[in-house]
Amino acid sequence: MFFVLFSDKISVGPNMRKTSVYVETSVWNFLFAEDAAYRRSAAEILISRNDIYELYISPIVIYEAGKCPGEFGEVLRDTIRKREPINLPAEDAVIELSREYVRREIIPGRFIDDVAHIAYASYYGIGVLASYNFKHIVKVKTKSLVALVNNLLGYTTPQIVSPEELVEYER
Amino acid sequence: MKGKEIDEMLHKIREEHSKELEGLTVEEEVHRANELAEKYAEELGLRTLKAEDRLTKPDRRR
């Protein structure tokens, strides 16, 4: 099953389907991290490769980017605008899925945005969720429990990864 | 901005957002999220997935 799902979502090489990637807010933010060159580099590759990645965001990313202050926030929003990710609209089922994750104690309810990122990617069948949130999102526990709940409810589960695990570096 | 500062900033934003969402019904939360996205859509040049695209692109459910 894993390989069936994986091969359906991930493709490489010319004339292959693009990989759908939900880009969580931390990845956009780390494009501008002064002291994290490796993360910044991976995020840049992910954001810049229109030819292999189709990028998605949600109202949660929009909210969080909108709240980033000062010049940092302006540059961040300008970057999102230039890259033109596709916004996934909120629906009752997305919010209900978020709440289901909280009910099942995958992530505490006070971190509802972290939960919601996973719910958007799952509900819309996005192949990969890229994040630098290692506290709640890119975690073995989260990945395992999200897969279980999604399987029970009939949703596909995105590959939850850091950008380093996803992008292809120049050889 | 340093990575740690970015983490802390985002953490603070998320805490505030969680408080704002407390007590909202599902419908209220959906309305709020989409209203906000619409507000920024033009500014950010966003394309929003259309209803007719949802069934086939991306594959929403098995």
mmCIF file with all atom_site columns, N, CA, C and O in Angstrom, chain B residues 16-61:
data_model
loop_
_atom_site.group_PDB
_atom_site.id
_atom_site.type_symbol
_atom_site.label_atom_id
_atom_site.label_alt_id
_atom_site.label_comp_id
_atom_site.label_asym_id
_atom_site.label_entity_id
_atom_site.label_seq_id
_atom_site.pdbx_PDB_ins_code
_atom_site.Cartn_x
_atom_site.Cartn_y
_atom_site.Cartn_z
_atom_site.occupancy
_atom_site.B_iso_or_equiv
_atom_site.pdbx_formal_charge
_atom_site.auth_seq_id
_atom_site.auth_comp_id
_atom_site.auth_asym_id
_atom_site.auth_atom_id
_atom_site.pdbx_PDB_model_num
ATOM 1   N N  . GLU B 1 16 ? -1.362  32.773 19.860  1.00 0.00 ? 16 GLU B N  1
ATOM 2   C CA . GLU B 1 16 ? -2.401  33.804 19.737  1.00 0.00 ? 16 GLU B CA 1
ATOM 3   C C  . GLU B 1 16 ? -3.560  33.296 18.880  1.00 0.00 ? 16 GLU B C  1
ATOM 4   O O  . GLU B 1 16 ? -4.728  33.510 19.201  1.00 0.00 ? 16 GLU B O  1
ATOM 5   N N  . HIS B 1 17 ? -3.212  32.605 17.802  1.00 0.00 ? 17 HIS B N  1
ATOM 6   C CA . HIS B 1 17 ? -4.255  32.098 16.910  1.00 0.00 ? 17 HIS B CA 1
ATOM 7   C C  . HIS B 1 17 ? -5.131  31.073 17.620  1.00 0.00 ? 17 HIS B C  1
ATOM 8   O O  . HIS B 1 17 ? -6.355  31.064 17.474  1.00 0.00 ? 17 HIS B O  1
ATOM 9   N N  . SER B 1 18 ? -4.498  30.212 18.402  1.00 0.00 ? 18 SER B N  1
ATOM 10  C CA . SER B 1 18 ? -5.258  29.199 19.149  1.00 0.00 ? 18 SER B CA 1
ATOM 11  C C  . SER B 1 18 ? -6.281  29.867 20.064  1.00 0.00 ? 18 SER B C  1
ATOM 12  O O  . SER B 1 18 ? -7.423  29.419 20.179  1.00 0.00 ? 18 SER B O  1
ATOM 13  N N  . LYS B 1 19 ? -5.841  30.954 20.713  1.00 0.00 ? 19 LYS B N  1
ATOM 14  C CA . LYS B 1 19 ? -6.762  31.672 21.608  1.00 0.00 ? 19 LYS B CA 1
ATOM 15  C C  . LYS B 1 19 ? -7.928  32.268 20.820  1.00 0.00 ? 19 LYS B C  1
ATOM 16  O O  . LYS B 1 19 ? -9.067  32.248 21.270  1.00 0.00 ? 19 LYS B O  1
ATOM 17  N N  . GLU B 1 20 ? -7.623  32.800 19.647  1.00 0.00 ? 20 GLU B N  1
ATOM 18  C CA . GLU B 1 20 ? -8.675  33.409 18.822  1.00 0.00 ? 20 GLU B CA 1
ATOM 19  C C  . GLU B 1 20 ? -9.714  32.373 18.371  1.00 0.00 ? 20 GLU B C  1
ATOM 20  O O  . GLU B 1 20 ? -10.878 32.694 18.155  1.00 0.00 ? 20 GLU B O  1
ATOM 21  N N  . LEU B 1 21 ? -9.247  31.129 18.221  1.00 0.00 ? 21 LEU B N  1
ATOM 22  C CA . LEU B 1 21 ? -10.156 30.092 17.710  1.00 0.00 ? 21 LEU B CA 1
ATOM 23  C C  . LEU B 1 21 ? -10.951 29.398 18.814  1.00 0.00 ? 21 LEU B C  1
ATOM 24  O O  . LEU B 1 21 ? -11.895 28.662 18.532  1.00 0.00 ? 21 LEU B O  1
ATOM 25  N N  . GLU B 1 22 ? -10.562 29.655 20.064  1.00 0.00 ? 22 GLU B N  1
ATOM 26  C CA . GLU B 1 22 ? -11.240 28.992 21.183  1.00 0.00 ? 22 GLU B CA 1
ATOM 27  C C  . GLU B 1 22 ? -12.736 29.269 21.169  1.00 0.00 ? 22 GLU B C  1
ATOM 28  O O  . GLU B 1 22 ? -13.163 30.413 21.037  1.00 0.00 ? 22 GLU B O  1
ATOM 29  N N  . GLY B 1 23 ? -13.505 28.219 21.287  1.00 0.00 ? 23 GLY B N  1
ATOM 30  C CA . GLY B 1 23 ? -14.956 28.366 21.399  1.00 0.00 ? 23 GLY B CA 1
ATOM 31  C C  . GLY B 1 23 ? -15.696 28.511 20.083  1.00 0.00 ? 23 GLY B C  1
ATOM 32  O O  . GLY B 1 23 ? -16.925 28.556 20.059  1.00 0.00 ? 23 GLY B O  1
ATOM 33  N N  . LEU B 1 24 ? -14.968 28.594 18.976  1.00 0.00 ? 24 LEU B N  1
ATOM 34  C CA . LEU B 1 24 ? -15.656 28.713 17.682  1.00 0.00 ? 24 LEU B CA 1
ATOM 35  C C  . LEU B 1 24 ? -16.230 27.364 17.263  1.00 0.00 ? 24 LEU B C  1
ATOM 36  O O  . LEU B 1 24 ? -15.649 26.315 17.531  1.00 0.00 ? 24 LEU B O  1
ATOM 37  N N  . THR B 1 25 ? -17.375 27.412 16.600  1.00 0.00 ? 25 THR B N  1
ATOM 38  C CA . THR B 1 25 ? -17.916 26.182 16.026  1.00 0.00 ? 25 THR B CA 1
ATOM 39  C C  . THR B 1 25 ? -17.134 25.863 14.743  1.00 0.00 ? 25 THR B C  1
ATOM 40  O O  . THR B 1 25 ? -16.379 26.702 14.237  1.00 0.00 ? 25 THR B O  1
ATOM 41  N N  . VAL B 1 26 ? -17.344 24.670 14.218  1.00 0.00 ? 26 VAL B N  1
ATOM 42  C CA . VAL B 1 26 ? -16.675 24.284 12.972  1.00 0.00 ? 26 VAL B CA 1
ATOM 43  C C  . VAL B 1 26 ? -17.020 25.272 11.863  1.00 0.00 ? 26 VAL B C  1
ATOM 44  O O  . VAL B 1 26 ? -16.148 25.755 11.134  1.00 0.00 ? 26 VAL B O  1
ATOM 45  N N  . GLU B 1 27 ? -18.299 25.594 11.751  1.00 0.00 ? 27 GLU B N  1
ATOM 46  C CA . GLU B 1 27 ? -18.749 26.488 10.690  1.00 0.00 ? 27 GLU B CA 1
ATOM 47  C C  . GLU B 1 27 ? -18.115 27.883 10.838  1.00 0.00 ? 27 GLU B C  1
ATOM 48  O O  . GLU B 1 27 ? -17.711 28.495 9.853   1.00 0.00 ? 27 GLU B O  1
ATOM 49  N N  . GLU B 1 28 ? -18.040 28.359 12.068  1.00 0.00 ? 28 GLU B N  1
ATOM 50  C CA . GLU B 1 28 ? -17.436 29.674 12.308  1.00 0.00 ? 28 GLU B CA 1
ATOM 51  C C  . GLU B 1 28 ? -15.951 29.666 11.950  1.00 0.00 ? 28 GLU B C  1
ATOM 52  O O  . GLU B 1 28 ? -15.426 30.623 11.387  1.00 0.00 ? 28 GLU B O  1
ATOM 53  N N  . GLU B 1 29 ? -15.307 28.559 12.267  1.00 0.00 ? 29 GLU B N  1
ATOM 54  C CA . GLU B 1 29 ? -13.873 28.465 11.985  1.00 0.00 ? 29 GLU B CA 1
ATOM 55  C C  . GLU B 1 29 ? -13.621 28.418 10.472  1.00 0.00 ? 29 GLU B C  1
ATOM 56  O O  . GLU B 1 29 ? -12.682 29.038 9.964   1.00 0.00 ? 29 GLU B O  1
ATOM 57  N N  . VAL B 1 30 ? -14.470 27.692 9.764   1.00 0.00 ? 30 VAL B N  1
ATOM 58  C CA . VAL B 1 30 ? -14.352 27.617 8.303   1.00 0.00 ? 30 VAL B CA 1
ATOM 59  C C  . VAL B 1 30 ? -14.563 29.000 7.694   1.00 0.00 ? 30 VAL B C  1
ATOM 60  O O  . VAL B 1 30 ? -13.783 29.456 6.846   1.00 0.00 ? 30 VAL B O  1
ATOM 61  N N  . HIS B 1 31 ? -15.602 29.663 8.140   1.00 0.00 ? 31 HIS B N  1
ATOM 62  C CA . HIS B 1 31 ? -15.922 30.987 7.611   1.00 0.00 ? 31 HIS B CA 1
ATOM 63  C C  . HIS B 1 31 ? -14.769 31.957 7.870   1.00 0.00 ? 31 HIS B C  1
ATOM 64  O O  . HIS B 1 31 ? -14.338 32.695 6.970   1.00 0.00 ? 31 HIS B O  1
ATOM 65  N N  . ARG B 1 32 ? -14.253 31.918 9.067   1.00 0.00 ? 32 ARG B N  1
ATOM 66  C CA . ARG B 1 32 ? -13.158 32.815 9.450   1.00 0.00 ? 32 ARG B CA 1
ATOM 67  C C  . ARG B 1 32 ? -11.923 32.559 8.580   1.00 0.00 ? 32 ARG B C  1
ATOM 68  O O  . ARG B 1 32 ? -11.295 33.487 8.085   1.00 0.00 ? 32 ARG B O  1
ATOM 69  N N  . ALA B 1 33 ? -11.589 31.274 8.408   1.00 0.00 ? 33 ALA B N  1
ATOM 70  C CA . ALA B 1 33 ? -10.391 30.920 7.637   1.00 0.00 ? 33 ALA B CA 1
ATOM 71  C C  . ALA B 1 33 ? -10.516 31.364 6.182   1.00 0.00 ? 33 ALA B C  1
ATOM 72  O O  . ALA B 1 33 ? -9.587  31.952 5.615   1.00 0.00 ? 33 ALA B O  1
ATOM 73  N N  . ASN B 1 34 ? -11.663 31.112 5.599   1.00 0.00 ? 34 ASN B N  1
ATOM 74  C CA . ASN B 1 34 ? -11.821 31.454 4.180   1.00 0.00 ? 34 ASN B CA 1
ATOM 75  C C  . ASN B 1 34 ? -11.926 32.958 3.960   1.00 0.00 ? 34 ASN B C  1
ATOM 76  O O  . ASN B 1 34 ? -11.462 33.483 2.950   1.00 0.00 ? 34 ASN B O  1
ATOM 77  N N  . GLU B 1 35 ? -12.546 33.627 4.926   1.00 0.00 ? 35 GLU B N  1
ATOM 78  C CA . GLU B 1 35 ? -12.652 35.080 4.834   1.00 0.00 ? 35 GLU B CA 1
ATOM 79  C C  . GLU B 1 35 ? -11.259 35.719 4.859   1.00 0.00 ? 35 GLU B C  1
ATOM 80  O O  . GLU B 1 35 ? -10.933 36.601 4.071   1.00 0.00 ? 35 GLU B O  1
ATOM 81  N N  . LEU B 1 36 ? -10.439 35.181 5.749   1.00 0.00 ? 36 LEU B N  1
ATOM 82  C CA . LEU B 1 36 ? -9.078  35.683 5.879   1.00 0.00 ? 36 LEU B CA 1
ATOM 83  C C  . LEU B 1 36 ? -8.261  35.404 4.610   1.00 0.00 ? 36 LEU B C  1
ATOM 84  O O  . LEU B 1 36 ? -7.535  36.261 4.113   1.00 0.00 ? 36 LEU B O  1
ATOM 85  N N  . ALA B 1 37 ? -8.417  34.187 4.097   1.00 0.00 ? 37 ALA B N  1
ATOM 86  C CA . ALA B 1 37 ? -7.676  33.813 2.881   1.00 0.00 ? 37 ALA B CA 1
ATOM 87  C C  . ALA B 1 37 ? -8.087  34.696 1.710   1.00 0.00 ? 37 ALA B C  1
ATOM 88  O O  . ALA B 1 37 ? -7.264  35.124 0.913   1.00 0.00 ? 37 ALA B O  1
ATOM 89  N N  . GLU B 1 38 ? -9.394  34.979 1.644   1.00 0.00 ? 38 GLU B N  1
ATOM 90  C CA . GLU B 1 38 ? -9.903  35.817 0.567   1.00 0.00 ? 38 GLU B CA 1
ATOM 91  C C  . GLU B 1 38 ? -9.327  37.231 0.649   1.00 0.00 ? 38 GLU B C  1
ATOM 92  O O  . GLU B 1 38 ? -8.938  37.826 -0.351  1.00 0.00 ? 38 GLU B O  1
ATOM 93  N N  . LYS B 1 39 ? -9.235  37.685 1.882   1.00 0.00 ? 39 LYS B N  1
ATOM 94  C CA . LYS B 1 39 ? -8.713  39.034 2.128   1.00 0.00 ? 39 LYS B CA 1
ATOM 95  C C  . LYS B 1 39 ? -7.284  39.179 1.589   1.00 0.00 ? 39 LYS B C  1
ATOM 96  O O  . LYS B 1 39 ? -6.917  40.192 1.017   1.00 0.00 ? 39 LYS B O  1
ATOM 97  N N  . TYR B 1 40 ? -6.484  38.137 1.800   1.00 0.00 ? 40 TYR B N  1
ATOM 98  C CA . TYR B 1 40 ? -5.090  38.208 1.398   1.00 0.00 ? 40 TYR B CA 1
ATOM 99  C C  . TYR B 1 40 ? -4.855  37.659 -0.009  1.00 0.00 ? 40 TYR B C  1
ATOM 100 O O  . TYR B 1 40 ? -3.760  37.773 -0.539  1.00 0.00 ? 40 TYR B O  1
ATOM 101 N N  . ALA B 1 41 ? -5.868  37.035 -0.578  1.00 0.00 ? 41 ALA B N  1
ATOM 102 C CA . ALA B 1 41 ? -5.679  36.356 -1.864  1.00 0.00 ? 41 ALA B CA 1
ATOM 103 C C  . ALA B 1 41 ? -5.152  37.303 -2.938  1.00 0.00 ? 41 ALA B C  1
ATOM 104 O O  . ALA B 1 41 ? -4.219  36.981 -3.674  1.00 0.00 ? 41 ALA B O  1
ATOM 105 N N  . GLU B 1 42 ? -5.751  38.470 -2.990  1.00 0.00 ? 42 GLU B N  1
ATOM 106 C CA . GLU B 1 42 ? -5.330  39.411 -4.022  1.00 0.00 ? 42 GLU B CA 1
ATOM 107 C C  . GLU B 1 42 ? -3.929  39.926 -3.749  1.00 0.00 ? 42 GLU B C  1
ATOM 108 O O  . GLU B 1 42 ? -3.072  39.958 -4.635  1.00 0.00 ? 42 GLU B O  1
ATOM 109 N N  . GLU B 1 43 ? -3.690  40.272 -2.492  1.00 0.00 ? 43 GLU B N  1
ATOM 110 C CA . GLU B 1 43 ? -2.378  40.799 -2.109  1.00 0.00 ? 43 GLU B CA 1
ATOM 111 C C  . GLU B 1 43 ? -1.270  39.795 -2.405  1.00 0.00 ? 43 GLU B C  1
ATOM 112 O O  . GLU B 1 43 ? -0.188  40.137 -2.866  1.00 0.00 ? 43 GLU B O  1
ATOM 113 N N  . LEU B 1 44 ? -1.561  38.538 -2.122  1.00 0.00 ? 44 LEU B N  1
ATOM 114 C CA . LEU B 1 44 ? -0.533  37.518 -2.305  1.00 0.00 ? 44 LEU B CA 1
ATOM 115 C C  . LEU B 1 44 ? -0.593  36.860 -3.692  1.00 0.00 ? 44 LEU B C  1
ATOM 116 O O  . LEU B 1 44 ? 0.227   36.009 -4.008  1.00 0.00 ? 44 LEU B O  1
ATOM 117 N N  . GLY B 1 45 ? -1.568  37.265 -4.479  1.00 0.00 ? 45 GLY B N  1
ATOM 118 C CA . GLY B 1 45 ? -1.680  36.665 -5.811  1.00 0.00 ? 45 GLY B CA 1
ATOM 119 C C  . GLY B 1 45 ? -2.018  35.193 -5.760  1.00 0.00 ? 45 GLY B C  1
ATOM 120 O O  . GLY B 1 45 ? -1.554  34.405 -6.580  1.00 0.00 ? 45 GLY B O  1
ATOM 121 N N  . LEU B 1 46 ? -2.823  34.829 -4.776  1.00 0.00 ? 46 LEU B N  1
ATOM 122 C CA . LEU B 1 46 ? -3.084  33.402 -4.586  1.00 0.00 ? 46 LEU B CA 1
ATOM 123 C C  . LEU B 1 46 ? -4.160  32.872 -5.501  1.00 0.00 ? 46 LEU B C  1
ATOM 124 O O  . LEU B 1 46 ? -5.138  33.549 -5.791  1.00 0.00 ? 46 LEU B O  1
ATOM 125 N N  . ARG B 1 47 ? -3.959  31.664 -5.921  1.00 0.00 ? 47 ARG B N  1
ATOM 126 C CA . ARG B 1 47 ? -5.023  30.924 -6.590  1.00 0.00 ? 47 ARG B CA 1
ATOM 127 C C  . ARG B 1 47 ? -5.612  29.994 -5.542  1.00 0.00 ? 47 ARG B C  1
ATOM 128 O O  . ARG B 1 47 ? -4.882  29.330 -4.810  1.00 0.00 ? 47 ARG B O  1
ATOM 129 N N  . THR B 1 48 ? -6.924  29.966 -5.460  1.00 0.00 ? 48 THR B N  1
ATOM 130 C CA . THR B 1 48 ? -7.561  29.045 -4.522  1.00 0.00 ? 48 THR B CA 1
ATOM 131 C C  . THR B 1 48 ? -8.131  27.882 -5.308  1.00 0.00 ? 48 THR B C  1
ATOM 132 O O  . THR B 1 48 ? -8.724  28.073 -6.373  1.00 0.00 ? 48 THR B O  1
ATOM 133 N N  . LEU B 1 49 ? -7.919  26.703 -4.784  1.00 0.00 ? 49 LEU B N  1
ATOM 134 C CA . LEU B 1 49 ? -8.430  25.507 -5.436  1.00 0.00 ? 49 LEU B CA 1
ATOM 135 C C  . LEU B 1 49 ? -9.939  25.644 -5.622  1.00 0.00 ? 49 LEU B C  1
ATOM 136 O O  . LEU B 1 49 ? -10.660 25.963 -4.684  1.00 0.00 ? 49 LEU B O  1
ATOM 137 N N  . LYS B 1 50 ? -10.409 25.427 -6.846  1.00 0.00 ? 50 LYS B N  1
ATOM 138 C CA . LYS B 1 50 ? -11.837 25.594 -7.105  1.00 0.00 ? 50 LYS B CA 1
ATOM 139 C C  . LYS B 1 50 ? -12.592 24.315 -6.772  1.00 0.00 ? 50 LYS B C  1
ATOM 140 O O  . LYS B 1 50 ? -12.033 23.217 -6.839  1.00 0.00 ? 50 LYS B O  1
ATOM 141 N N  . ALA B 1 51 ? -13.871 24.508 -6.464  1.00 0.00 ? 51 ALA B N  1
ATOM 142 C CA . ALA B 1 51 ? -14.692 23.365 -6.054  1.00 0.00 ? 51 ALA B CA 1
ATOM 143 C C  . ALA B 1 51 ? -14.663 22.251 -7.091  1.00 0.00 ? 51 ALA B C  1
ATOM 144 O O  . ALA B 1 51 ? -14.544 21.076 -6.752  1.00 0.00 ? 51 ALA B O  1
ATOM 145 N N  . GLU B 1 52 ? -14.706 22.616 -8.371  1.00 0.00 ? 52 GLU B N  1
ATOM 146 C CA . GLU B 1 52 ? -14.756 21.575 -9.406  1.00 0.00 ? 52 GLU B CA 1
ATOM 147 C C  . GLU B 1 52 ? -13.438 20.814 -9.539  1.00 0.00 ? 52 GLU B C  1
ATOM 148 O O  . GLU B 1 52 ? -13.383 19.742 -10.127 1.00 0.00 ? 52 GLU B O  1
ATOM 149 N N  . ASP B 1 53 ? -12.365 21.397 -9.014  1.00 0.00 ? 53 ASP B N  1
ATOM 150 C CA . ASP B 1 53 ? -11.067 20.724 -9.103  1.00 0.00 ? 53 ASP B CA 1
ATOM 151 C C  . ASP B 1 53 ? -10.848 19.748 -7.959  1.00 0.00 ? 53 ASP B C  1
ATOM 152 O O  . ASP B 1 53 ? -9.968  18.903 -8.022  1.00 0.00 ? 53 ASP B O  1
ATOM 153 N N  . ARG B 1 54 ? -11.633 19.888 -6.925  1.00 0.00 ? 54 ARG B N  1
ATOM 154 C CA . ARG B 1 54 ? -11.307 19.161 -5.704  1.00 0.00 ? 54 ARG B CA 1
ATOM 155 C C  . ARG B 1 54 ? -11.434 17.655 -5.827  1.00 0.00 ? 54 ARG B C  1
ATOM 156 O O  . ARG B 1 54 ? -10.741 16.924 -5.167  1.00 0.00 ? 54 ARG B O  1
ATOM 157 N N  . LEU B 1 55 ? -12.332 17.224 -6.675  1.00 0.00 ? 55 LEU B N  1
ATOM 158 C CA . LEU B 1 55 ? -12.563 15.775 -6.767  1.00 0.00 ? 55 LEU B CA 1
ATOM 159 C C  . LEU B 1 55 ? -11.425 15.062 -7.488  1.00 0.00 ? 55 LEU B C  1
ATOM 160 O O  . LEU B 1 55 ? -11.144 13.906 -7.237  1.00 0.00 ? 55 LEU B O  1
ATOM 161 N N  . THR B 1 56 ? -10.766 15.769 -8.361  1.00 0.00 ? 56 THR B N  1
ATOM 162 C CA . THR B 1 56 ? -9.749  15.089 -9.162  1.00 0.00 ? 56 THR B CA 1
ATOM 163 C C  . THR B 1 56 ? -8.346  15.605 -8.925  1.00 0.00 ? 56 THR B C  1
ATOM 164 O O  . THR B 1 56 ? -7.390  14.924 -9.227  1.00 0.00 ? 56 THR B O  1
ATOM 165 N N  . LYS B 1 57 ? -8.228  16.793 -8.401  1.00 0.00 ? 57 LYS B N  1
ATOM 166 C CA . LYS B 1 57 ? -6.889  17.363 -8.306  1.00 0.00 ? 57 LYS B CA 1
ATOM 167 C C  . LYS B 1 57 ? -6.766  18.250 -7.077  1.00 0.00 ? 57 LYS B C  1
ATOM 168 O O  . LYS B 1 57 ? -7.379  19.301 -7.076  1.00 0.00 ? 57 LYS B O  1
ATOM 169 N N  . PRO B 1 58 ? -6.034  17.813 -6.065  1.00 0.00 ? 58 PRO B N  1
ATOM 170 C CA . PRO B 1 58 ? -5.391  16.513 -5.954  1.00 0.00 ? 58 PRO B CA 1
ATOM 171 C C  . PRO B 1 58 ? -6.376  15.431 -5.549  1.00 0.00 ? 58 PRO B C  1
ATOM 172 O O  . PRO B 1 58 ? -7.523  15.747 -5.256  1.00 0.00 ? 58 PRO B O  1
ATOM 173 N N  . ASP B 1 59 ? -5.935  14.200 -5.477  1.00 0.00 ? 59 ASP B N  1
ATOM 174 C CA . ASP B 1 59 ? -6.819  13.102 -5.100  1.00 0.00 ? 59 ASP B CA 1
ATOM 175 C C  . ASP B 1 59 ? -7.142  13.231 -3.624  1.00 0.00 ? 59 ASP B C  1
ATOM 176 O O  . ASP B 1 59 ? -6.265  13.023 -2.806  1.00 0.00 ? 59 ASP B O  1
ATOM 177 N N  . ARG B 1 60 ? -8.356  13.571 -3.343  1.00 0.00 ? 60 ARG B N  1
ATOM 178 C CA . ARG B 1 60 ? -8.676  13.898 -1.970  1.00 0.00 ? 60 ARG B CA 1
ATOM 179 C C  . ARG B 1 60 ? -8.852  12.663 -1.106  1.00 0.00 ? 60 ARG B C  1
ATOM 180 O O  . ARG B 1 60 ? -8.409  12.602 0.011   1.00 0.00 ? 60 ARG B O  1
ATOM 181 N N  . ARG B 1 61 ? -9.522  11.684 -1.642  1.00 0.00 ? 61 ARG B N  1
ATOM 182 C CA . ARG B 1 61 ? -9.768  10.476 -0.858  1.00 0.00 ? 61 ARG B CA 1
ATOM 183 C C  . ARG B 1 61 ? -9.517  9.264  -1.714  1.00 0.00 ? 61 ARG B C  1
ATOM 184 O O  . ARG B 1 61 ? -9.573  9.323  -2.929  1.00 0.00 ? 61 ARG B O  1
#
